[in-house]
Coordinates of C-alpha atoms in Angstrom, one line a residue:
M16 CA 104.9 -67.7 -77.1
E17 CA 105.0 -64.5 -79.2
K18 CA 106.5 -65.1 -82.6
I19 CA 109.6 -63.1 -83.6
R20 CA 111.8 -63.0 -86.7
H21 CA 115.2 -62.9 -85.0
K22 CA 116.0 -64.7 -81.7
D23 CA 119.0 -62.6 -80.8
A24 CA 118.2 -59.3 -82.6
R25 CA 116.9 -56.3 -80.8
P26 CA 115.9 -53.8 -83.5
M27 CA 115.1 -51.1 -81.0
M28 CA 118.5 -51.2 -79.4
D29 CA 120.2 -47.9 -80.3
L30 CA 123.2 -49.8 -81.8
M31 CA 121.0 -51.9 -84.2
A32 CA 118.8 -49.0 -85.1
K33 CA 121.8 -46.9 -86.0
K34 CA 123.2 -49.6 -88.2
I35 CA 119.9 -49.8 -90.1
F36 CA 119.6 -46.1 -90.6
S37 CA 123.3 -45.7 -91.6
D38 CA 122.2 -47.2 -94.9
T39 CA 120.9 -44.1 -96.9
E40 CA 118.7 -46.2 -99.2
I41 CA 116.9 -47.6 -96.1
T42 CA 116.5 -44.2 -94.5
A43 CA 115.2 -42.6 -97.7
E44 CA 112.6 -45.4 -98.0
F45 CA 111.6 -45.0 -94.3
I46 CA 111.1 -41.2 -94.6
R47 CA 109.3 -41.7 -97.9
D48 CA 106.9 -44.1 -96.4
I49 CA 106.2 -42.6 -93.0
L50 CA 106.2 -38.8 -93.8
E51 CA 105.0 -39.4 -97.4
L52 CA 107.7 -37.1 -98.9
P53 CA 109.1 -37.3 -102.4
V54 CA 112.6 -38.4 -101.3
E55 CA 115.1 -39.0 -104.0
S56 CA 118.2 -39.3 -101.8
V57 CA 119.3 -38.9 -98.2
K58 CA 122.5 -37.8 -96.4
I59 CA 123.0 -38.8 -92.8
L60 CA 124.2 -35.8 -90.8
D61 CA 124.4 -37.3 -87.4
G62 CA 123.7 -40.7 -85.7
T63 CA 126.0 -43.2 -87.4
Q64 CA 129.5 -42.2 -86.3
I65 CA 131.6 -44.7 -84.4
H66 CA 133.8 -43.1 -81.7
V67 CA 136.7 -44.4 -79.7
T68 CA 136.0 -44.4 -76.0
T69 CA 137.6 -45.5 -72.7
S70 CA 134.2 -46.4 -71.2
K71 CA 133.9 -49.5 -69.0
I72 CA 130.7 -50.3 -70.9
L73 CA 132.2 -50.1 -74.4
P74 CA 136.0 -50.4 -74.3
N75 CA 136.4 -49.8 -78.0
F76 CA 133.4 -48.3 -79.7
T77 CA 130.1 -46.5 -79.2
T78 CA 127.5 -44.7 -81.2
Q79 CA 125.4 -41.5 -80.9
V80 CA 121.8 -41.7 -80.0
D81 CA 119.7 -39.7 -82.5
V82 CA 119.7 -39.8 -86.3
L83 CA 119.6 -36.6 -88.3
A84 CA 119.0 -37.0 -92.0
E85 CA 119.0 -34.4 -94.8
L86 CA 116.9 -35.0 -97.9
N87 CA 118.0 -34.1 -101.4
D88 CA 115.8 -30.9 -101.1
K89 CA 117.6 -30.0 -97.8
T90 CA 114.6 -30.9 -95.6
Q91 CA 115.9 -32.4 -92.4
V92 CA 114.4 -35.2 -90.4
V93 CA 115.2 -36.3 -86.8
I94 CA 114.6 -40.0 -86.2
E95 CA 114.3 -40.9 -82.5
I96 CA 114.3 -44.4 -81.1
Q97 CA 112.5 -44.5 -77.7
V98 CA 112.4 -47.6 -75.5
A99 CA 111.5 -46.5 -72.0
M100 CA 108.5 -44.3 -71.2
Q101 CA 109.5 -40.6 -70.6
V102 CA 106.7 -38.2 -69.5
D103 CA 108.3 -35.3 -71.4
F104 CA 109.4 -37.2 -74.4
I105 CA 107.0 -35.4 -76.9
K106 CA 108.2 -32.0 -75.6
R107 CA 111.8 -33.2 -75.9
L108 CA 111.2 -34.2 -79.5
W109 CA 109.8 -30.7 -80.2
L110 CA 112.9 -29.2 -78.6
Y111 CA 115.1 -31.2 -80.9
I112 CA 113.2 -29.7 -83.9
C113 CA 113.5 -26.2 -82.4
E114 CA 117.2 -26.6 -81.7
Q115 CA 117.9 -27.9 -85.2
V116 CA 116.0 -24.9 -86.7
S117 CA 118.1 -22.6 -84.5
Q118 CA 121.3 -24.2 -85.5
N119 CA 120.4 -23.9 -89.2
L120 CA 119.7 -20.2 -88.7
D121 CA 123.0 -19.7 -86.9
E122 CA 124.8 -21.2 -90.0
Y123 CA 123.0 -18.7 -92.2
K124 CA 124.1 -15.8 -89.9
K125 CA 127.7 -17.0 -90.4
D126 CA 127.2 -16.6 -94.1
G127 CA 126.4 -12.9 -93.5
I128 CA 122.6 -13.1 -94.2
D129 CA 120.8 -10.2 -92.7
T130 CA 118.5 -11.1 -89.8
H131 CA 115.5 -9.6 -91.6
Y132 CA 115.9 -12.1 -94.5
L133 CA 116.6 -15.2 -92.4
S134 CA 113.0 -16.5 -92.8
R135 CA 113.7 -16.8 -96.5
E136 CA 116.4 -19.4 -95.8
L137 CA 114.3 -21.4 -93.4
I138 CA 114.1 -25.1 -94.3
P139 CA 111.7 -27.7 -92.8
V140 CA 112.8 -29.9 -89.9
Y141 CA 110.5 -32.8 -89.2
A142 CA 110.7 -35.8 -86.8
V143 CA 109.7 -39.4 -86.6
A144 CA 109.6 -41.3 -83.3
I145 CA 109.6 -45.1 -83.0
T146 CA 108.5 -46.0 -79.5
E147 CA 108.1 -49.2 -77.5
E148 CA 105.7 -47.4 -75.1
N149 CA 102.4 -45.8 -75.9
Y150 CA 102.0 -42.0 -75.7
F151 CA 98.4 -41.7 -77.1
E152 CA 95.3 -43.2 -75.6
D153 CA 93.6 -44.4 -78.8
D154 CA 94.3 -47.7 -80.6
R155 CA 96.0 -46.2 -83.6
A156 CA 99.6 -47.3 -83.9
I157 CA 100.6 -44.6 -86.3
H158 CA 100.1 -40.9 -85.8
N159 CA 101.2 -38.0 -88.0
F160 CA 100.8 -34.5 -86.8
S161 CA 101.1 -31.1 -88.6
L162 CA 99.7 -27.6 -88.2
R163 CA 96.1 -27.5 -89.3
D164 CA 93.1 -25.1 -89.3
S165 CA 90.9 -25.9 -86.3
E166 CA 87.7 -25.9 -88.4
T167 CA 88.6 -27.0 -91.9
K168 CA 91.6 -29.1 -91.0
E169 CA 93.5 -27.5 -93.8
E170 CA 97.3 -28.0 -93.4
L171 CA 99.4 -24.9 -92.9
K172 CA 102.0 -25.0 -95.7
V173 CA 104.5 -22.4 -96.9
R174 CA 106.8 -21.8 -99.8
V175 CA 110.3 -23.0 -99.0
K176 CA 113.5 -22.0 -100.9
G177 CA 114.6 -24.7 -103.3
I178 CA 111.4 -26.8 -103.1
E179 CA 108.7 -26.5 -105.8
E180 CA 105.6 -27.5 -103.8
K181 CA 104.5 -25.9 -100.5
R182 CA 105.6 -27.7 -97.4
N183 CA 104.4 -28.2 -93.8
L184 CA 106.0 -26.0 -91.3
V185 CA 105.9 -28.9 -88.8
Q186 CA 105.4 -32.6 -89.2
I187 CA 105.9 -35.2 -86.4
A188 CA 105.1 -38.9 -86.8
F189 CA 104.9 -41.6 -84.1
L190 CA 105.0 -45.4 -84.5
E191 CA 103.9 -47.0 -81.3
L192 CA 105.0 -50.6 -81.5
K193 CA 102.9 -52.0 -78.7
K194 CA 99.8 -51.2 -80.7
Y195 CA 100.8 -53.3 -83.6
K196 CA 98.3 -55.9 -84.8
P197 CA 98.8 -58.1 -87.9
E198 CA 95.3 -57.0 -89.1
M199 CA 96.2 -53.3 -89.0
K200 CA 94.4 -51.4 -91.8
A201 CA 97.2 -48.8 -92.4
S202 CA 99.2 -48.8 -95.6
Y203 CA 101.6 -51.8 -95.5
N204 CA 104.4 -49.4 -96.6
K205 CA 104.0 -48.1 -93.0
V206 CA 103.1 -51.3 -91.2
R207 CA 106.2 -53.1 -92.5
W208 CA 108.4 -50.7 -90.5
M209 CA 106.5 -51.6 -87.4
E210 CA 107.1 -55.3 -88.1
L211 CA 110.8 -54.7 -88.8
F212 CA 111.4 -52.7 -85.6
G213 CA 109.0 -54.7 -83.5
N214 CA 110.7 -58.0 -84.6
K215 CA 107.4 -59.3 -85.8
P216 CA 106.9 -61.8 -88.6
F217 CA 106.2 -60.1 -91.9
T218 CA 102.5 -60.4 -92.9
H219 CA 103.1 -59.5 -96.5
Q220 CA 106.1 -59.4 -98.9
P221 CA 108.1 -56.6 -97.3
G222 CA 110.0 -55.6 -100.4
N223 CA 113.7 -55.3 -101.2
I224 CA 114.6 -52.4 -98.9
I225 CA 113.0 -54.0 -95.8
T226 CA 114.7 -57.3 -96.6
K227 CA 118.0 -55.5 -96.8
A228 CA 117.3 -53.8 -93.4
D229 CA 116.3 -57.2 -91.9
R230 CA 119.6 -58.7 -93.0
I231 CA 121.5 -56.0 -91.0
L232 CA 119.8 -57.4 -87.8
D233 CA 121.7 -60.7 -88.3
V234 CA 124.5 -60.3 -85.8
K235 CA 126.4 -63.3 -87.2
E236 CA 127.1 -61.3 -90.3
W237 CA 128.7 -58.4 -88.4
S238 CA 132.4 -57.7 -88.3
K239 CA 134.4 -58.9 -85.2
E240 CA 134.6 -55.4 -83.9
D241 CA 130.9 -54.6 -84.3
K242 CA 130.0 -58.0 -82.7
A243 CA 132.2 -57.2 -79.7
M244 CA 130.5 -53.8 -79.4
F245 CA 127.1 -55.5 -79.6
D246 CA 128.0 -58.0 -76.8
E247 CA 129.2 -55.2 -74.5
Y248 CA 126.2 -53.0 -75.3
T249 CA 123.8 -55.9 -74.7
R250 CA 125.2 -56.4 -71.2
A251 CA 124.7 -52.7 -70.4
W252 CA 121.2 -52.8 -72.0
D253 CA 120.2 -55.8 -70.0
G254 CA 121.3 -54.2 -66.8
W255 CA 119.3 -51.0 -67.4
N256 CA 116.2 -53.0 -68.5
A257 CA 116.5 -55.1 -65.3
H258 CA 116.4 -52.0 -63.3
L259 CA 113.4 -50.7 -65.1
A260 CA 111.6 -54.0 -64.6
Y261 CA 112.4 -53.9 -60.9
I262 CA 111.0 -50.5 -60.4
K263 CA 107.9 -51.2 -62.5
E264 CA 107.2 -54.4 -60.5
A265 CA 107.5 -52.4 -57.2
Q266 CA 105.0 -49.9 -58.6
E267 CA 102.5 -52.5 -59.8
Q268 CA 102.6 -54.5 -56.5
A269 CA 102.0 -51.4 -54.5
K270 CA 99.2 -50.3 -56.9
E271 CA 97.5 -53.6 -56.6
Q272 CA 97.4 -53.3 -52.9
G273 CA 95.5 -50.1 -53.4
I274 CA 97.4 -48.4 -50.6
E275 CA 99.1 -45.1 -51.3
Q276 CA 101.5 -45.6 -48.5
G277 CA 102.4 -49.0 -50.0
L278 CA 103.0 -47.5 -53.4
Q279 CA 105.4 -44.9 -51.9
R280 CA 107.2 -47.5 -49.8
G281 CA 107.6 -49.8 -52.8
L282 CA 109.0 -47.0 -54.9
E283 CA 111.4 -45.9 -52.2
Q284 CA 112.6 -49.4 -51.5
G285 CA 113.2 -50.1 -55.2
I286 CA 114.9 -46.8 -55.8
A287 CA 117.1 -47.2 -52.6
Q288 CA 118.2 -50.7 -53.6
E289 CA 118.9 -49.9 -57.2
R290 CA 120.0 -46.3 -57.1
A291 CA 123.8 -46.8 -56.9
K292 CA 123.7 -49.5 -59.6
T293 CA 121.5 -47.4 -61.9
I294 CA 123.7 -44.3 -61.5
N295 CA 126.8 -46.3 -62.4
I296 CA 125.1 -47.8 -65.5
I297 CA 123.8 -44.5 -66.8
A298 CA 127.1 -42.7 -66.1
D299 CA 129.0 -45.4 -68.1
L300 CA 126.4 -45.1 -70.9
V301 CA 126.9 -41.3 -71.0
K302 CA 130.7 -41.6 -70.8
G303 CA 130.5 -44.0 -73.7
G304 CA 128.3 -41.7 -75.8
L305 CA 125.3 -44.0 -75.7
L306 CA 123.2 -41.4 -73.9
T307 CA 123.6 -37.6 -73.7
K308 CA 124.2 -36.0 -70.4
E309 CA 120.7 -34.4 -70.6
M310 CA 119.1 -37.9 -71.2
G311 CA 121.1 -39.4 -68.3
A312 CA 120.0 -36.7 -65.9
S313 CA 116.5 -37.1 -67.1
K314 CA 116.5 -40.8 -66.5
L315 CA 117.7 -40.3 -62.9
N316 CA 115.3 -37.3 -62.5
I317 CA 118.1 -35.0 -61.4
S318 CA 119.6 -31.8 -62.8
E319 CA 122.5 -32.0 -65.3
K320 CA 124.7 -30.1 -62.8
E321 CA 124.0 -32.7 -60.1
F322 CA 124.6 -35.6 -62.5
E323 CA 128.0 -34.2 -63.5
K324 CA 129.5 -35.3 -60.2
Y325 CA 129.0 -38.9 -61.2
L326 CA 130.8 -38.6 -64.5

């Protein structure tokens, strides 16, 4: 049996991840380690708010999905927790960055800054994705992408207002938890985050910040309200994962038979039997704020307009 640190904890559950990243010291250390930025302090702009809701899934509380952090030098970082495989996930992550840049520029326009000078106000927006599924074919568990020259590999960096050193225009990092191995050769400052979110035993002394984050995963120490929220969310989470497992099993069985017709029949049978249940689960998650309408429609592979009739 695979060893884990916490029997009942699920660090990749949105709710638990948000509780971890709501601590600004933890988020600052995470960004400092993964993106190797000189972070002094962090402010959480989005992703930790608790909202009242009337959802059947969460009768009292729910949380947003993504985390948006702002560093002391105004650099912004999107942190995305990704459990299920999504074909367009990397493109969606890029859209998050573009959308945030656009929102920032809109704010500058409100301040009366002339369009010609908007580029002077541009601040970097980076992203980090922690994923349970693999998106890259190699064995490396940690990837960090930026704009580079095709021959020299020199990074494309620019001067940014308020920041002394030049900065990358783009930086996107991925931590693929399935590729974790205790003997990984990457810096332990990065590996320890994979052990934290992968619920793996720590192979070295993780340090005070990781120890602090690990304590947050102990549900027994949560408030009564947060514990109730966790229990309700867990039931919804288990229902969704059971659906994913059912569909995956149908796909694998058909694939093993090596018959294209069998694959299609298996998929259709699985989808037909679980469709109504899945729609209800995802609709409740969207109503409760656990998923955006865009994400709900994407999981069902339908348009947002078509999905609206279930809300």
